[in-house]
Amino acid sequence: MCGIVGYTGSKKASPIIIEGLRRLEYRGYDSAGIATQEKEGIKIIRSVGKLNNLIEKLSQTTLLGNTGIGHTRWATHGKPSEVNAHPHKAGKFVVVHNGIIENYLSIKNKLVKRGCNFESETDTEVIAHLLWSYYEKSQNTKEAILKTVKELRGSFAIAILNEDEKESIYLVRYESPLVIGVGENENYFASDIPALLVHTNNIIFLKDGDIIKLTPEGYEAFDFNGKKIIRLPEKINLSLSQAEKGGYPHFMLKEIHEQPEAFINTVRTRIKPDTKEVVFDEIPRDIFKKVESIHIIACGTSYHAGLIGRFFLEEIAGLPTLVEIASEFRYKKNFFNSKTLYIFISQSGSTADTLAALKLTKNNKVSTLAICNVLGSSISTEADYTIYTHAGPEIGVASTKAFSTQIAVLFLLSLQFGFYKKAININQLSAFIDSLLKIPKAMEKCLKDSSKIKQLAQKYYHYNNFLYLGRGLNYPLALEGALKLKEISYIHAEAYSAGEMKHGPIALIDENMPVLVINTKSNQHEKTISNIQEVLARNGKVIALISEKDKVTPKYTKDIIEVPQINNYLDCLLSIIPLQLFAYYCAVLKGTDVDQPRNLAKSVTVE
Ligand code: M6R
């Protein structure tokens, strides 16, 4: 995934674009580039590595133009290098692109035969050449764009400058996010809203198949057939502070600390304060009655949230539930069922595998529901129904508050299904909601107790390998804890269901293999104690994450992390906090780049 941003108005474009790129850097940081309309033509400056390298380069040049575009890259085609950095130019056209052009090779071969010279190894450069080849004939930008997009297969958000139109930026959206920020006699665009909030809250969410001509005075919208369409701005209720670090050293730490508030924002409008009923206005009531099973599809952390959701849906609502990784689901034989609700979970709403799995599912005429955080994202617009998590912008590459809010939504959905299906009665519903409402305070407590986690990180951060164990609901939590540790601290961490340890991983246990066991209150508590003993008997070191009232586990290890005990289903929302913090502090001690870990991007818009 990459980030694109741009401006047209009366101000100098380059500082606005650099500021926008700074806010989009989480989307990719292999290289960055900018192009502005200058008197002498379009000037392009590119640099490999993080945005600071580009800024350094910009300090040696002058960009005065009032219209320009920028890009921060996560490499797909072609290694990170200056020549592969965007923007790319052909003739009078300059483009930046987020997404992937799947048929770029065949287009490139065709263009090379016609005599086009390619500079880079990227898929994007074919877009610039196609545009220029069509424009050379017609001298009409719109026509060149219409012809070009018809040739492209894949996903793309594209911004285009034409040297002949000094004040215009053309935008194209297809399966990659793109939003416009509407100002007064000036307009902006970006891959994501946080890049625009400093300028405006008036946002237009572009849809797949939109083409826009943006000028300082306004915008015109067309579809891929060139027909005029209407796109209107919406006032977005997000503040700039939500997209800034707000005094925290990293976005990830800020976002971990935002969880109580994010959780409240997610559940607030979905619980009737007087009757304590659950409300999901986004979903027709008959879905709750008609559906007989659930199929959840997601990737990464969102997949782990789905695994937790399965326990809620099966045990509270009595609905058989399958959970699958999107990249597996989309290539296997599936048995689509009209009585199954297919739920797609994605923070970004633009993960390529999840989006492809959703499209495949929709083709089979079954009901689809998206649980997304990013407003107007591809997955949220593609699904039949969408529940937004309202966690606010998540900028750190490691997903934190998105996870807890996804769990909150899955829990509420289970209550609603359970109630409609008479698996739980009104008293049980009300008791569950009472417990749910205690979570934000309990989360605050976990966040306050972080000194113990810091000490543990200090003791353990130099180990090269970790095992995470848990049973039942604590198993997906172990998967998520291990994912957090490996992605930001680069420490190898494997998660196993504690009962599976004896089937192989136990061979790994020795004094160099710390084992983090999640053993909060559950009906498998004693069995997990046995697993702890098995580890200790082999000189393993155990860190145990337990409920406050547990007096047994502390007999076996001194390295204890305690979380409040509220409800067996909901305690995972508390346990996740020390797991996130442990990974965070290990990464800080190791000196890794917490918010922008190597090789990763915030959302993976490629297969
Ligand atoms: O935006 P999505 O929720 O679809 O993203 C899915 C994964 O790419 C994401 O959760 C990834 O695993 C995170 N880096 C985990 O912290």
mmCIF file with all atom_site columns, C-alpha atoms and ligand atoms in Angstrom, residues 299-302 345-349 351 354 397-399 406 483-484 487 602-604, ligand 1:
data_model
loop_
_atom_site.group_PDB
_atom_site.id
_atom_site.type_symbol
_atom_site.label_atom_id
_atom_site.label_alt_id
_atom_site.label_comp_id
_atom_site.label_asym_id
_atom_site.label_entity_id
_atom_site.label_seq_id
_atom_site.pdbx_PDB_ins_code
_atom_site.Cartn_x
_atom_site.Cartn_y
_atom_site.Cartn_z
_atom_site.occupancy
_atom_site.B_iso_or_equiv
_atom_site.pdbx_formal_charge
_atom_site.auth_seq_id
_atom_site.auth_comp_id
_atom_site.auth_asym_id
_atom_site.auth_atom_id
_atom_site.pdbx_PDB_model_num
ATOM   1  C CA . CYS A 1 299 ? -6.399  -11.216 7.749  1.00 0.00 ? 299 CYS A CA 1
ATOM   2  C CA . GLY A 1 300 ? -3.831  -10.636 10.502 1.00 0.00 ? 300 GLY A CA 1
ATOM   3  C CA . THR A 1 301 ? -5.123  -9.023  13.662 1.00 0.00 ? 301 THR A CA 1
ATOM   4  C CA . SER A 1 302 ? -8.636  -8.809  12.216 1.00 0.00 ? 302 SER A CA 1
ATOM   5  C CA . ILE A 1 345 ? -13.393 -7.815  9.252  1.00 0.00 ? 345 ILE A CA 1
ATOM   6  C CA . SER A 1 346 ? -10.857 -5.185  8.255  1.00 0.00 ? 346 SER A CA 1
ATOM   7  C CA . GLN A 1 347 ? -9.511  -2.127  10.029 1.00 0.00 ? 347 GLN A CA 1
ATOM   8  C CA . SER A 1 348 ? -8.469  -0.409  6.808  1.00 0.00 ? 348 SER A CA 1
ATOM   9  C CA . GLY A 1 349 ? -11.256 -1.774  4.666  1.00 0.00 ? 349 GLY A CA 1
ATOM   10 C CA . THR A 1 351 ? -6.895  -5.278  2.438  1.00 0.00 ? 351 THR A CA 1
ATOM   11 C CA . THR A 1 354 ? -10.262 -9.571  2.232  1.00 0.00 ? 354 THR A CA 1
ATOM   12 C CA . VAL A 1 397 ? 1.250   -0.215  11.660 1.00 0.00 ? 397 VAL A CA 1
ATOM   13 C CA . ALA A 1 398 ? 0.611   -2.627  14.526 1.00 0.00 ? 398 ALA A CA 1
ATOM   14 C CA . SER A 1 399 ? -3.120  -2.839  14.997 1.00 0.00 ? 399 SER A CA 1
ATOM   15 C CA . GLN A 1 406 ? -13.709 -5.293  16.460 1.00 0.00 ? 406 GLN A CA 1
ATOM   16 C CA . LEU A 1 483 ? 1.974   -11.269 16.203 1.00 0.00 ? 483 LEU A CA 1
ATOM   17 C CA . LYS A 1 484 ? 2.450   -7.963  18.038 1.00 0.00 ? 484 LYS A CA 1
ATOM   18 C CA . GLU A 1 487 ? 5.972   -7.453  13.915 1.00 0.00 ? 487 GLU A CA 1
ATOM   19 C CA . LYS A 1 602 ? -0.529  -0.415  7.422  1.00 0.00 ? 602 LYS A CA 1
ATOM   20 C CA . SER A 1 603 ? -2.816  -2.077  4.976  1.00 0.00 ? 603 SER A CA 1
ATOM   21 C CA . VAL A 1 604 ? -1.856  -4.661  2.445  1.00 0.00 ? 604 VAL A CA 1
HETATM 22 O O1 . M6R B 2 .   ? -6.777  -3.493  7.633  1.00 0.00 ? 1   M6R B O1 1
HETATM 23 P P1 . M6R B 2 .   ? -6.965  -4.938  7.966  1.00 0.00 ? 1   M6R B P1 1
HETATM 24 O O2 . M6R B 2 .   ? -7.573  -5.153  9.299  1.00 0.00 ? 1   M6R B O2 1
HETATM 25 O O3 . M6R B 2 .   ? -7.661  -5.702  6.892  1.00 0.00 ? 1   M6R B O3 1
HETATM 26 O O4 . M6R B 2 .   ? -5.481  -5.513  8.025  1.00 0.00 ? 1   M6R B O4 1
HETATM 27 C C1 . M6R B 2 .   ? -5.224  -6.866  8.227  1.00 0.00 ? 1   M6R B C1 1
HETATM 28 C C2 . M6R B 2 .   ? -3.778  -7.090  8.569  1.00 0.00 ? 1   M6R B C2 1
HETATM 29 O O5 . M6R B 2 .   ? -2.953  -6.674  7.514  1.00 0.00 ? 1   M6R B O5 1
HETATM 30 C C3 . M6R B 2 .   ? -3.363  -6.354  9.840  1.00 0.00 ? 1   M6R B C3 1
HETATM 31 O O6 . M6R B 2 .   ? -4.165  -6.699  10.915 1.00 0.00 ? 1   M6R B O6 1
HETATM 32 C C4 . M6R B 2 .   ? -1.896  -6.666  10.173 1.00 0.00 ? 1   M6R B C4 1
HETATM 33 O O7 . M6R B 2 .   ? -1.759  -8.003  10.524 1.00 0.00 ? 1   M6R B O7 1
HETATM 34 C C5 . M6R B 2 .   ? -1.391  -5.736  11.279 1.00 0.00 ? 1   M6R B C5 1
HETATM 35 N N1 . M6R B 2 .   ? -0.076  -5.261  10.966 1.00 0.00 ? 1   M6R B N1 1
HETATM 36 C C6 . M6R B 2 .   ? -1.333  -6.397  12.599 1.00 0.00 ? 1   M6R B C6 1
HETATM 37 O O8 . M6R B 2 .   ? -0.873  -5.546  13.602 1.00 0.00 ? 1   M6R B O8 1
#
